[in-house]
């Protein structure tokens, strides 16, 4: 769908269609996977100041507040799918967009993944010692978040390190480990053990997906989403204008 210079109201309506908020609801994990494949990136739940698609809105519609009535059917679905989609290799999940729980399609993940695609990838990334320790610990097999917290010995340090690893796309979830009491613990695994990634960085593809999904965007929005320098984001968007895949209205880049 192309966008020409447009009002905010028109853009909002166009995004509601593009982001699967209008139309048939997502009611199965297979359709959830199709949703992530189509939009490329999405939050688990909508968040203030992070204007991107969310799986919750595609499942529940735009007027439903998550957990407004407790843990209902829609809440159970998306909460289960956040672990099951990556376990099946259907979508990557981790703290990414705006530092919040996010999905990436396998194609977009490949285009953004920063390393070669093996267990030593974390050694090439500037990470805290705790993050390297976690990556080493799960090199042989997935471990539960509860086990990893015990290995690290400090909940705050563990959480910061896991967020670092997810922000760099190095780890994801691989289903859950039933603990017998309370919530099951997520199993943490190396992204390269769950998805076909490595050596295929394609920032032009990632820019195209972002434009196609957002319909209209700025260099700043693209830079924040994928953690690129603003100058790099602007250069990528300019390439799309020069090759006829986008237009620029002086403020926003618009998909064609």
PDB file of C-alpha atoms in Angstrom, residues 117-219:
ATOM      1  CA  UNK A 117      25.350 -17.151  13.369  1.00  0.00           C
ATOM      2  CA  UNK A 118      27.233 -19.383  15.805  1.00  0.00           C
ATOM      3  CA  UNK A 119      27.557 -19.848  19.556  1.00  0.00           C
ATOM      4  CA  UNK A 120      30.494 -17.445  19.777  1.00  0.00           C
ATOM      5  CA  UNK A 121      28.613 -14.484  18.285  1.00  0.00           C
ATOM      6  CA  UNK A 122      28.375 -12.756  21.666  1.00  0.00           C
ATOM      7  CA  UNK A 123      32.180 -12.472  21.838  1.00  0.00           C
ATOM      8  CA  UNK A 124      32.113 -10.026  18.906  1.00  0.00           C
ATOM      9  CA  UNK A 125      29.590  -7.708  20.578  1.00  0.00           C
ATOM     10  CA  UNK A 126      30.335  -5.164  23.301  1.00  0.00           C
ATOM     11  CA  UNK A 127      28.460  -6.703  26.253  1.00  0.00           C
ATOM     12  CA  UNK A 128      28.733  -6.809  30.035  1.00  0.00           C
ATOM     13  CA  UNK A 129      30.590  -9.756  31.626  1.00  0.00           C
ATOM     14  CA  UNK A 130      27.235 -11.062  32.910  1.00  0.00           C
ATOM     15  CA  UNK A 131      25.767 -11.100  29.400  1.00  0.00           C
ATOM     16  CA  UNK A 132      28.762 -13.094  28.132  1.00  0.00           C
ATOM     17  CA  UNK A 133      28.355 -15.471  31.082  1.00  0.00           C
ATOM     18  CA  UNK A 134      24.700 -16.117  30.163  1.00  0.00           C
ATOM     19  CA  UNK A 135      25.535 -16.652  26.483  1.00  0.00           C
ATOM     20  CA  UNK A 136      28.226 -19.169  27.462  1.00  0.00           C
ATOM     21  CA  UNK A 137      25.829 -20.941  29.830  1.00  0.00           C
ATOM     22  CA  UNK A 138      23.207 -21.546  27.113  1.00  0.00           C
ATOM     23  CA  UNK A 139      25.689 -22.459  24.368  1.00  0.00           C
ATOM     24  CA  UNK A 140      25.097 -26.189  24.967  1.00  0.00           C
ATOM     25  CA  UNK A 141      21.331 -26.149  25.606  1.00  0.00           C
ATOM     26  CA  UNK A 142      18.463 -23.801  26.515  1.00  0.00           C
ATOM     27  CA  UNK A 143      18.168 -23.015  30.219  1.00  0.00           C
ATOM     28  CA  UNK A 144      15.211 -21.629  32.145  1.00  0.00           C
ATOM     29  CA  UNK A 145      15.212 -18.034  33.283  1.00  0.00           C
ATOM     30  CA  UNK A 146      14.976 -19.340  36.870  1.00  0.00           C
ATOM     31  CA  UNK A 147      18.127 -21.447  36.418  1.00  0.00           C
ATOM     32  CA  UNK A 148      20.020 -18.553  34.840  1.00  0.00           C
ATOM     33  CA  UNK A 149      18.987 -16.170  37.623  1.00  0.00           C
ATOM     34  CA  UNK A 150      20.371 -18.688  40.116  1.00  0.00           C
ATOM     35  CA  UNK A 151      23.641 -18.959  38.135  1.00  0.00           C
ATOM     36  CA  UNK A 152      24.065 -15.172  38.081  1.00  0.00           C
ATOM     37  CA  UNK A 153      22.937 -14.822  41.686  1.00  0.00           C
ATOM     38  CA  UNK A 154      21.474 -11.335  41.332  1.00  0.00           C
ATOM     39  CA  UNK A 155      18.040 -10.731  39.773  1.00  0.00           C
ATOM     40  CA  UNK A 156      18.776  -7.153  38.673  1.00  0.00           C
ATOM     41  CA  UNK A 157      22.111  -8.058  37.080  1.00  0.00           C
ATOM     42  CA  UNK A 158      20.480 -11.018  35.320  1.00  0.00           C
ATOM     43  CA  UNK A 159      17.652  -8.872  33.947  1.00  0.00           C
ATOM     44  CA  UNK A 160      20.003  -6.177  32.656  1.00  0.00           C
ATOM     45  CA  UNK A 161      22.196  -8.795  30.957  1.00  0.00           C
ATOM     46  CA  UNK A 162      19.261 -10.608  29.326  1.00  0.00           C
ATOM     47  CA  UNK A 163      17.972  -7.265  28.034  1.00  0.00           C
ATOM     48  CA  UNK A 164      21.430  -6.549  26.567  1.00  0.00           C
ATOM     49  CA  UNK A 165      21.487  -9.901  24.800  1.00  0.00           C
ATOM     50  CA  UNK A 166      17.964  -9.462  23.441  1.00  0.00           C
ATOM     51  CA  UNK A 167      18.654  -5.890  22.322  1.00  0.00           C
ATOM     52  CA  UNK A 168      21.495  -7.329  20.220  1.00  0.00           C
ATOM     53  CA  UNK A 169      19.218 -10.146  18.963  1.00  0.00           C
ATOM     54  CA  UNK A 170      21.559 -12.798  20.401  1.00  0.00           C
ATOM     55  CA  UNK A 171      19.031 -14.699  22.531  1.00  0.00           C
ATOM     56  CA  UNK A 172      15.331 -15.528  22.384  1.00  0.00           C
ATOM     57  CA  UNK A 173      12.861 -17.802  24.159  1.00  0.00           C
ATOM     58  CA  UNK A 174      12.379 -21.463  23.315  1.00  0.00           C
ATOM     59  CA  UNK A 175       9.125 -22.384  25.017  1.00  0.00           C
ATOM     60  CA  UNK A 176       8.736 -22.745  28.767  1.00  0.00           C
ATOM     61  CA  UNK A 177       9.907 -24.949  31.613  1.00  0.00           C
ATOM     62  CA  UNK A 178       7.047 -26.041  33.886  1.00  0.00           C
ATOM     63  CA  UNK A 179       8.085 -25.361  37.462  1.00  0.00           C
ATOM     64  CA  UNK A 180       5.190 -27.143  39.150  1.00  0.00           C
ATOM     65  CA  UNK A 181       4.059 -24.026  40.987  1.00  0.00           C
ATOM     66  CA  UNK A 182       3.231 -20.546  39.755  1.00  0.00           C
ATOM     67  CA  UNK A 183       4.065 -19.324  36.267  1.00  0.00           C
ATOM     68  CA  UNK A 184       6.240 -21.551  34.078  1.00  0.00           C
ATOM     69  CA  UNK A 185       9.726 -20.121  33.486  1.00  0.00           C
ATOM     70  CA  UNK A 186      10.739 -19.138  29.950  1.00  0.00           C
ATOM     71  CA  UNK A 187      13.508 -21.210  28.385  1.00  0.00           C
ATOM     72  CA  UNK A 188      16.298 -18.973  27.075  1.00  0.00           C
ATOM     73  CA  UNK A 189      18.254 -20.052  23.998  1.00  0.00           C
ATOM     74  CA  UNK A 190      20.756 -18.586  21.555  1.00  0.00           C
ATOM     75  CA  UNK A 191      18.986 -17.053  18.574  1.00  0.00           C
ATOM     76  CA  UNK A 192      21.349 -18.878  16.201  1.00  0.00           C
ATOM     77  CA  UNK A 193      20.216 -22.237  17.637  1.00  0.00           C
ATOM     78  CA  UNK A 194      16.563 -21.490  16.894  1.00  0.00           C
ATOM     79  CA  UNK A 195      16.724 -19.475  13.650  1.00  0.00           C
ATOM     80  CA  UNK A 196      18.696 -19.517  10.408  1.00  0.00           C
ATOM     81  CA  UNK A 197      20.759 -16.363  10.941  1.00  0.00           C
ATOM     82  CA  UNK A 198      24.263 -15.089  10.364  1.00  0.00           C
ATOM     83  CA  UNK A 199      26.234 -13.234   7.732  1.00  0.00           C
ATOM     84  CA  UNK A 200      23.215 -11.823   5.925  1.00  0.00           C
ATOM     85  CA  UNK A 201      22.864  -8.294   7.271  1.00  0.00           C
ATOM     86  CA  UNK A 202      20.630  -6.397   4.841  1.00  0.00           C
ATOM     87  CA  UNK A 203      19.792  -2.927   6.090  1.00  0.00           C
ATOM     88  CA  UNK A 204      18.140  -2.009   2.783  1.00  0.00           C
ATOM     89  CA  UNK A 205      15.659  -4.870   3.269  1.00  0.00           C
ATOM     90  CA  UNK A 206      15.082  -3.841   6.902  1.00  0.00           C
ATOM     91  CA  UNK A 207      14.465  -0.229   5.834  1.00  0.00           C
ATOM     92  CA  UNK A 208      12.010  -1.372   3.176  1.00  0.00           C
ATOM     93  CA  UNK A 209      10.093  -3.486   5.687  1.00  0.00           C
ATOM     94  CA  UNK A 210       9.968  -0.594   8.158  1.00  0.00           C
ATOM     95  CA  UNK A 211       8.651   1.805   5.506  1.00  0.00           C
ATOM     96  CA  UNK A 212       6.144  -0.723   4.170  1.00  0.00           C
ATOM     97  CA  UNK A 213       4.739  -1.326   7.664  1.00  0.00           C
ATOM     98  CA  UNK A 214       4.850   2.228   9.053  1.00  0.00           C
ATOM     99  CA  UNK A 215       3.568   3.753   5.755  1.00  0.00           C
ATOM    100  CA  UNK A 216       5.134   7.076   6.807  1.00  0.00           C
ATOM    101  CA  UNK A 217       8.191   7.561   9.009  1.00  0.00           C
ATOM    102  CA  UNK A 218      11.177   9.734   9.894  1.00  0.00           C
ATOM    103  CA  UNK A 219      14.882   8.923  10.090  1.00  0.00           C
TER     104      UNK A 219
END
